Amino acid sequence: MSNGLTVDRFQEGLQTRWLGRNIFFAHSVASTNVWASELAKLGATEGTIAIADTQTAGRGRLSRRWFSPEGGLWFSIILKPEIDVGKAPLLVFVSGLAVAKTLRDLYKLSVETKWPNDVLVKRRKICGILSEMKTRSKRVEYVVIGIGLNVNFSVKKALPEELRCNVTSIEDELGKKVKLEKLFQTLLESFETVYESFILNGLAPAIIEWKKFASFLGKNVEVAVEDEKVNGLACDVDDNGALILKLKDGIVRRILVGDVSVGVNP
Ligand code: BTN
């Protein structure tokens, strides 16, 4: 490993019961989500993680490219929840909440969640989450949760120019590098707790906490829904993860899939 990290260093002192007990680590892979899916197909157990220093074909939502320079935390978690297929997309809120709590608790960053699955600091994206699911006979076979966290690099130096005004990193926010192992471990511990609560109690308790970070709520937003742009007031996110948008004409629309931009005139 170029930065001296090893599976042992990631696991030493890790307080989780099952998450991250199996870790596959590589210097460079195409995408940890693809790697984790292959591992899941080969029978990897719940909580197995694929992590890499860099990705050459990192995947973002909506088939976008995800830039993954060295210094970031690029990893994917294999989950095998016994839940309805329709509930599996809610895992992005579980993941976003775990990330938001970790960044707040470790570094006192002023973290925001943005529907459905972004984590921002001062309106700039610091983390993206990509959830991919495999089903069989209407049952969840496995879910891969990919987490991309911009950590120890300067966005200006490491990312293409077109991303620079909307993206940030922990290094840019704190003015220094942080310990990747500590961040990874705290994030896994937080994830395990939030995920177990989701399996036992459903999304309701998690979404209450998630909404405390959601500064876009109560603001006018523009939502890209397939080829359409919908403007309105972001009123709420319900227990099924839907965005409740009040349009200018008073009609309330419930949106399940889309991309939010804040600060646009309705
Ligand atoms: C997004 O905001 O568009 C989601 C980005 C998800 C990126 C992470 S990095 C680790 C994992 N592997 C991938 O190829 N993608 C996810």
mmCIF file of C-alpha atoms and ligand atoms in Angstrom:
data_model
loop_
_atom_site.group_PDB
_atom_site.id
_atom_site.type_symbol
_atom_site.label_atom_id
_atom_site.label_comp_id
_atom_site.label_asym_id
_atom_site.label_seq_id
_atom_site.Cartn_x
_atom_site.Cartn_y
_atom_site.Cartn_z
ATOM 1 C CA MET A 1 0.000 0.000 0.000
ATOM 2 C CA SER A 2 1.389 3.359 -0.954
ATOM 3 C CA ASN A 3 0.046 5.122 2.151
ATOM 4 C CA GLY A 4 1.050 2.305 4.489
ATOM 5 C CA LEU A 5 -2.483 1.162 5.261
ATOM 6 C CA THR A 6 -3.204 -2.530 5.669
ATOM 7 C CA VAL A 7 -6.237 -4.637 6.538
ATOM 8 C CA ASP A 8 -4.715 -5.137 10.020
ATOM 9 C CA ARG A 9 -4.494 -1.406 10.603
ATOM 10 C CA PHE A 10 -8.086 -0.945 9.507
ATOM 11 C CA GLN A 11 -9.250 -3.701 11.871
ATOM 12 C CA GLU A 12 -7.039 -3.011 14.909
ATOM 13 C CA GLY A 13 -9.297 -1.669 17.656
ATOM 14 C CA LEU A 14 -12.443 -1.846 15.470
ATOM 15 C CA GLN A 15 -15.434 -2.042 17.847
ATOM 16 C CA THR A 16 -18.030 -3.542 15.496
ATOM 17 C CA ARG A 17 -19.551 -6.987 16.020
ATOM 18 C CA TRP A 18 -19.955 -8.063 12.377
ATOM 19 C CA LEU A 19 -19.310 -5.121 10.050
ATOM 20 C CA GLY A 20 -15.803 -5.082 8.596
ATOM 21 C CA ARG A 21 -14.806 -8.418 10.105
ATOM 22 C CA ASN A 22 -13.850 -9.449 6.544
ATOM 23 C CA ILE A 23 -12.036 -6.801 4.554
ATOM 24 C CA PHE A 24 -10.670 -7.099 1.005
ATOM 25 C CA PHE A 25 -8.139 -4.381 0.289
ATOM 26 C CA ALA A 26 -6.380 -3.396 -2.939
ATOM 27 C CA HIS A 27 -4.272 -0.477 -4.033
ATOM 28 C CA SER A 28 -6.285 0.069 -7.208
ATOM 29 C CA VAL A 29 -9.489 -1.456 -8.562
ATOM 30 C CA ALA A 30 -11.977 -0.421 -11.223
ATOM 31 C CA SER A 31 -14.793 0.035 -8.697
ATOM 32 C CA THR A 32 -15.179 -1.304 -5.165
ATOM 33 C CA ASN A 33 -18.920 -1.703 -5.855
ATOM 34 C CA VAL A 34 -18.185 -4.033 -8.759
ATOM 35 C CA TRP A 35 -15.611 -5.894 -6.683
ATOM 36 C CA ALA A 36 -18.015 -6.243 -3.728
ATOM 37 C CA SER A 37 -20.766 -7.563 -6.040
ATOM 38 C CA GLU A 38 -18.374 -10.219 -7.319
ATOM 39 C CA LEU A 39 -17.468 -11.151 -3.746
ATOM 40 C CA ALA A 40 -21.154 -11.340 -2.794
ATOM 41 C CA LYS A 41 -21.840 -13.645 -5.751
ATOM 42 C CA LEU A 42 -19.009 -15.873 -4.519
ATOM 43 C CA GLY A 43 -20.720 -16.110 -1.115
ATOM 44 C CA ALA A 44 -19.110 -13.314 0.941
ATOM 45 C CA THR A 45 -20.985 -12.863 4.203
ATOM 46 C CA GLU A 46 -22.927 -9.835 5.406
ATOM 47 C CA GLY A 47 -20.615 -7.073 6.563
ATOM 48 C CA THR A 48 -17.774 -7.941 4.177
ATOM 49 C CA ILE A 49 -16.044 -4.837 2.831
ATOM 50 C CA ALA A 50 -14.087 -4.121 -0.350
ATOM 51 C CA ILE A 51 -11.839 -1.068 -0.073
ATOM 52 C CA ALA A 52 -9.209 0.481 -2.315
ATOM 53 C CA ASP A 53 -6.737 3.363 -2.347
ATOM 54 C CA THR A 54 -7.930 4.432 -5.787
ATOM 55 C CA GLN A 55 -10.561 3.441 -8.335
ATOM 56 C CA THR A 56 -9.994 3.648 -12.057
ATOM 57 C CA ALA A 57 -13.705 3.459 -12.953
ATOM 58 C CA GLY A 58 -15.486 4.628 -9.812
ATOM 59 C CA ARG A 59 -19.247 4.672 -10.284
ATOM 60 C CA GLY A 60 -21.616 7.420 -9.240
ATOM 61 C CA ARG A 61 -25.399 7.605 -9.298
ATOM 62 C CA LEU A 62 -27.232 7.839 -12.606
ATOM 63 C CA SER A 63 -24.245 6.284 -14.441
ATOM 64 C CA ARG A 64 -21.992 9.208 -13.582
ATOM 65 C CA ARG A 65 -18.251 8.850 -13.159
ATOM 66 C CA TRP A 66 -16.825 9.079 -9.634
ATOM 67 C CA PHE A 67 -13.282 10.454 -9.335
ATOM 68 C CA SER A 68 -11.316 8.543 -6.725
ATOM 69 C CA PRO A 69 -7.805 9.888 -6.182
ATOM 70 C CA GLU A 70 -5.478 8.576 -3.479
ATOM 71 C CA GLY A 71 -6.279 9.932 -0.037
ATOM 72 C CA GLY A 72 -10.018 9.265 -0.241
ATOM 73 C CA LEU A 73 -12.036 6.585 1.472
ATOM 74 C CA TRP A 74 -13.525 4.442 -1.298
ATOM 75 C CA PHE A 75 -15.254 1.332 -0.055
ATOM 76 C CA SER A 76 -18.294 -0.901 -0.437
ATOM 77 C CA ILE A 77 -20.223 -2.881 2.157
ATOM 78 C CA ILE A 78 -22.056 -6.130 1.415
ATOM 79 C CA LEU A 79 -25.406 -6.367 3.214
ATOM 80 C CA LYS A 80 -27.928 -9.203 3.184
ATOM 81 C CA PRO A 81 -30.976 -7.731 4.901
ATOM 82 C CA GLU A 82 -34.124 -9.814 5.228
ATOM 83 C CA ILE A 83 -36.422 -7.001 4.134
ATOM 84 C CA ASP A 84 -38.880 -6.346 1.306
ATOM 85 C CA VAL A 85 -37.192 -5.450 -1.958
ATOM 86 C CA GLY A 86 -39.054 -2.111 -1.865
ATOM 87 C CA LYS A 87 -37.397 -1.170 1.431
ATOM 88 C CA ALA A 88 -33.815 -1.751 0.252
ATOM 89 C CA PRO A 89 -33.433 1.732 -1.347
ATOM 90 C CA LEU A 90 -33.947 3.183 2.157
ATOM 91 C CA LEU A 91 -30.463 1.974 3.029
ATOM 92 C CA VAL A 92 -29.067 5.148 1.435
ATOM 93 C CA PHE A 93 -30.587 7.136 4.313
ATOM 94 C CA VAL A 94 -29.062 4.729 6.845
ATOM 95 C CA SER A 95 -25.686 5.217 5.152
ATOM 96 C CA GLY A 96 -25.993 8.995 4.863
ATOM 97 C CA LEU A 97 -26.915 9.290 8.518
ATOM 98 C CA ALA A 98 -23.932 7.164 9.583
ATOM 99 C CA VAL A 99 -21.584 9.357 7.519
ATOM 100 C CA ALA A 100 -23.105 12.629 8.755
ATOM 101 C CA LYS A 101 -22.886 11.617 12.426
ATOM 102 C CA THR A 102 -19.300 10.474 11.993
ATOM 103 C CA LEU A 103 -18.113 13.714 10.363
ATOM 104 C CA ARG A 104 -19.906 15.795 12.977
ATOM 105 C CA ASP A 105 -18.688 13.767 15.970
ATOM 106 C CA LEU A 106 -15.068 13.313 14.858
ATOM 107 C CA TYR A 107 -14.325 16.686 13.275
ATOM 108 C CA LYS A 108 -17.189 18.993 14.367
ATOM 109 C CA LEU A 109 -17.912 19.700 10.711
ATOM 110 C CA SER A 110 -21.160 21.426 9.937
ATOM 111 C CA VAL A 111 -22.613 18.533 7.961
ATOM 112 C CA GLU A 112 -25.750 18.514 5.816
ATOM 113 C CA THR A 113 -27.688 15.662 4.253
ATOM 114 C CA LYS A 114 -29.236 16.247 0.853
ATOM 115 C CA TRP A 115 -32.008 14.035 -0.488
ATOM 116 C CA PRO A 116 -31.625 11.293 -1.319
ATOM 117 C CA ASN A 117 -28.038 10.280 -0.690
ATOM 118 C CA ASP A 118 -25.511 13.092 -0.529
ATOM 119 C CA VAL A 119 -23.579 14.427 2.410
ATOM 120 C CA LEU A 120 -22.396 18.030 2.147
ATOM 121 C CA VAL A 121 -20.381 20.528 4.125
ATOM 122 C CA LYS A 122 -21.245 24.189 3.512
ATOM 123 C CA ARG A 123 -23.335 23.131 0.518
ATOM 124 C CA ARG A 124 -20.424 21.312 -1.121
ATOM 125 C CA LYS A 125 -20.494 17.562 -1.600
ATOM 126 C CA ILE A 126 -18.061 15.665 0.607
ATOM 127 C CA CYS A 127 -19.523 12.163 0.275
ATOM 128 C CA GLY A 128 -21.530 10.189 -2.262
ATOM 129 C CA ILE A 129 -23.363 6.938 -1.670
ATOM 130 C CA LEU A 130 -24.276 4.377 -4.322
ATOM 131 C CA SER A 131 -26.580 1.512 -3.419
ATOM 132 C CA GLU A 132 -26.855 -1.438 -5.806
ATOM 133 C CA MET A 133 -29.080 -4.435 -5.224
ATOM 134 C CA LYS A 134 -29.348 -8.000 -6.509
ATOM 135 C CA THR A 135 -32.690 -9.715 -6.142
ATOM 136 C CA ARG A 136 -33.833 -13.276 -6.655
ATOM 137 C CA SER A 137 -37.498 -14.337 -6.765
ATOM 138 C CA LYS A 138 -38.560 -10.942 -5.389
ATOM 139 C CA ARG A 139 -36.200 -11.289 -2.438
ATOM 140 C CA VAL A 140 -33.075 -9.275 -1.665
ATOM 141 C CA GLU A 141 -30.070 -11.485 -2.350
ATOM 142 C CA TYR A 142 -27.602 -8.752 -1.400
ATOM 143 C CA VAL A 143 -27.155 -5.000 -1.386
ATOM 144 C CA VAL A 144 -23.840 -3.282 -1.996
ATOM 145 C CA ILE A 145 -23.506 0.126 -0.366
ATOM 146 C CA GLY A 146 -20.657 2.104 -1.924
ATOM 147 C CA ILE A 147 -19.351 5.037 0.065
ATOM 148 C CA GLY A 148 -17.038 7.621 -1.463
ATOM 149 C CA LEU A 149 -15.670 10.106 1.050
ATOM 150 C CA ASN A 150 -13.298 12.907 0.028
ATOM 151 C CA VAL A 151 -10.732 12.866 2.812
ATOM 152 C CA ASN A 152 -6.996 13.573 2.511
ATOM 153 C CA PHE A 153 -6.643 15.501 -0.710
ATOM 154 C CA SER A 154 -7.161 19.017 -1.912
ATOM 155 C CA VAL A 155 -10.101 19.173 -4.302
ATOM 156 C CA LYS A 156 -8.374 21.901 -6.275
ATOM 157 C CA LYS A 157 -5.295 19.753 -6.840
ATOM 158 C CA ALA A 158 -6.892 16.315 -7.254
ATOM 159 C CA LEU A 159 -10.216 16.745 -9.053
ATOM 160 C CA PRO A 160 -11.141 18.123 -12.491
ATOM 161 C CA GLU A 161 -11.909 21.822 -12.692
ATOM 162 C CA GLU A 162 -15.635 21.416 -13.360
ATOM 163 C CA LEU A 163 -16.161 19.760 -9.957
ATOM 164 C CA ARG A 164 -14.223 22.250 -7.864
ATOM 165 C CA CYS A 165 -16.980 24.666 -6.897
ATOM 166 C CA ASN A 166 -19.457 22.003 -5.796
ATOM 167 C CA VAL A 167 -17.164 19.559 -4.040
ATOM 168 C CA THR A 168 -15.079 19.656 -0.869
ATOM 169 C CA SER A 169 -12.878 17.317 1.174
ATOM 170 C CA ILE A 170 -12.081 16.896 4.859
ATOM 171 C CA GLU A 171 -8.569 18.223 4.174
ATOM 172 C CA ASP A 172 -9.998 21.350 2.549
ATOM 173 C CA GLU A 173 -12.406 21.918 5.436
ATOM 174 C CA LEU A 174 -9.956 21.298 8.292
ATOM 175 C CA GLY A 175 -6.772 22.493 6.622
ATOM 176 C CA LYS A 176 -5.031 19.252 7.539
ATOM 177 C CA LYS A 177 -5.043 15.521 6.857
ATOM 178 C CA VAL A 178 -6.806 13.100 9.215
ATOM 179 C CA LYS A 179 -6.200 9.463 10.175
ATOM 180 C CA LEU A 180 -8.034 7.318 7.606
ATOM 181 C CA GLU A 181 -8.166 4.244 9.894
ATOM 182 C CA LYS A 182 -9.856 6.199 12.691
ATOM 183 C CA LEU A 183 -12.394 7.679 10.278
ATOM 184 C CA PHE A 184 -13.102 4.290 8.692
ATOM 185 C CA GLN A 185 -13.566 2.583 12.061
ATOM 186 C CA THR A 186 -15.830 5.276 13.511
ATOM 187 C CA LEU A 187 -17.910 5.213 10.346
ATOM 188 C CA LEU A 188 -18.314 1.429 10.491
ATOM 189 C CA GLU A 189 -19.289 1.570 14.160
ATOM 190 C CA SER A 190 -21.882 4.232 13.420
ATOM 191 C CA PHE A 191 -23.149 2.322 10.361
ATOM 192 C CA GLU A 192 -23.584 -0.918 12.304
ATOM 193 C CA THR A 193 -25.654 0.835 14.991
ATOM 194 C CA VAL A 194 -27.907 2.726 12.559
ATOM 195 C CA TYR A 195 -28.346 -0.338 10.320
ATOM 196 C CA GLU A 196 -29.330 -2.612 13.210
ATOM 197 C CA SER A 197 -31.905 -0.069 14.371
ATOM 198 C CA PHE A 198 -33.273 0.124 10.787
ATOM 199 C CA ILE A 199 -33.661 -3.666 10.615
ATOM 200 C CA LEU A 200 -35.428 -3.761 14.012
ATOM 201 C CA ASN A 201 -37.502 -0.579 13.904
ATOM 202 C CA GLY A 202 -37.716 0.477 10.245
ATOM 203 C CA LEU A 203 -36.642 3.849 8.868
ATOM 204 C CA ALA A 204 -38.751 6.129 11.114
ATOM 205 C CA PRO A 205 -36.186 6.687 13.930
ATOM 206 C CA ALA A 206 -33.289 7.080 11.457
ATOM 207 C CA ILE A 207 -35.142 9.506 9.200
ATOM 208 C CA ILE A 208 -35.914 11.756 12.189
ATOM 209 C CA GLU A 209 -32.165 12.029 12.834
ATOM 210 C CA TRP A 210 -31.339 12.299 9.127
ATOM 211 C CA LYS A 211 -33.727 15.255 8.827
ATOM 212 C CA LYS A 212 -31.895 17.133 11.592
ATOM 213 C CA PHE A 213 -28.991 17.417 9.114
ATOM 214 C CA ALA A 214 -31.243 18.184 6.128
ATOM 215 C CA SER A 215 -30.865 21.920 5.672
ATOM 216 C CA PHE A 216 -32.587 21.813 2.248
ATOM 217 C CA LEU A 217 -35.915 21.190 3.988
ATOM 218 C CA GLY A 218 -38.055 24.314 4.092
ATOM 219 C CA LYS A 219 -36.198 25.743 1.075
ATOM 220 C CA ASN A 220 -37.133 26.180 -2.557
ATOM 221 C CA VAL A 221 -35.454 23.495 -4.590
ATOM 222 C CA GLU A 222 -35.316 22.193 -8.113
ATOM 223 C CA VAL A 223 -35.621 18.442 -8.536
ATOM 224 C CA ALA A 224 -34.486 16.688 -11.686
ATOM 225 C CA VAL A 225 -36.909 13.804 -12.172
ATOM 226 C CA GLU A 226 -35.839 11.872 -15.265
ATOM 227 C CA ASP A 227 -36.002 14.490 -18.058
ATOM 228 C CA GLU A 228 -38.246 16.863 -16.123
ATOM 229 C CA LYS A 229 -37.272 19.692 -13.744
ATOM 230 C CA VAL A 230 -39.728 20.284 -10.922
ATOM 231 C CA ASN A 231 -39.538 23.387 -8.704
ATOM 232 C CA GLY A 232 -41.123 23.714 -5.311
ATOM 233 C CA LEU A 233 -40.779 23.909 -1.574
ATOM 234 C CA ALA A 234 -39.061 20.878 -0.012
ATOM 235 C CA CYS A 235 -41.526 20.171 2.810
ATOM 236 C CA ASP A 236 -40.504 16.794 4.147
ATOM 237 C CA VAL A 237 -38.983 13.371 3.566
ATOM 238 C CA ASP A 238 -41.427 10.681 4.669
ATOM 239 C CA ASP A 239 -40.749 7.332 6.354
ATOM 240 C CA ASN A 240 -40.608 5.710 2.908
ATOM 241 C CA GLY A 241 -37.814 8.040 1.827
ATOM 242 C CA ALA A 242 -40.013 10.060 -0.543
ATOM 243 C CA LEU A 243 -39.406 13.793 -0.951
ATOM 244 C CA ILE A 244 -42.566 15.810 -0.348
ATOM 245 C CA LEU A 245 -42.518 18.820 -2.619
ATOM 246 C CA LYS A 246 -45.108 21.617 -2.588
ATOM 247 C CA LEU A 247 -45.404 23.122 -6.062
ATOM 248 C CA LYS A 248 -46.181 26.792 -6.790
ATOM 249 C CA ASP A 249 -49.823 25.967 -7.554
ATOM 250 C CA GLY A 250 -50.192 24.319 -4.128
ATOM 251 C CA ILE A 251 -50.149 20.764 -5.441
ATOM 252 C CA VAL A 252 -48.113 18.411 -3.266
ATOM 253 C CA ARG A 253 -45.969 15.945 -5.132
ATOM 254 C CA ARG A 254 -44.297 12.850 -3.658
ATOM 255 C CA ILE A 255 -41.014 12.088 -5.431
ATOM 256 C CA LEU A 256 -39.184 8.796 -5.058
ATOM 257 C CA VAL A 257 -36.223 9.235 -7.424
ATOM 258 C CA GLY A 258 -34.504 12.464 -8.420
ATOM 259 C CA ASP A 259 -31.680 14.923 -7.863
ATOM 260 C CA VAL A 260 -32.124 18.046 -5.733
ATOM 261 C CA SER A 261 -30.534 21.455 -6.351
ATOM 262 C CA VAL A 262 -30.964 24.050 -3.634
ATOM 263 C CA GLY A 263 -31.132 27.820 -4.052
ATOM 264 C CA VAL A 264 -33.081 28.036 -7.286
ATOM 265 C CA ASN A 265 -36.082 30.280 -7.771
ATOM 266 C CA PRO A 266 -39.360 28.422 -7.999
HETATM 267 C C1 BTN B 1 -22.822 9.536 -6.136
HETATM 268 O O1 BTN B 1 -22.933 10.489 -5.377
HETATM 269 O O2 BTN B 1 -23.032 9.654 -7.337
HETATM 270 C C2 BTN B 1 -22.418 8.192 -5.570
HETATM 271 C C3 BTN B 1 -20.947 8.017 -5.549
HETATM 272 C C4 BTN B 1 -20.492 6.723 -4.911
HETATM 273 C C5 BTN B 1 -19.004 6.523 -5.003
HETATM 274 C C6 BTN B 1 -18.533 5.317 -4.248
HETATM 275 S S1 BTN B 1 -16.780 5.252 -4.089
HETATM 276 C C7 BTN B 1 -16.871 3.623 -3.508
HETATM 277 C C8 BTN B 1 -17.934 2.924 -4.314
HETATM 278 N N1 BTN B 1 -17.399 2.379 -5.540
HETATM 279 C C9 BTN B 1 -17.910 2.969 -6.623
HETATM 280 O O3 BTN B 1 -17.613 2.680 -7.795
HETATM 281 N N2 BTN B 1 -18.782 3.902 -6.274
HETATM 282 C C10 BTN B 1 -18.932 3.979 -4.831
#
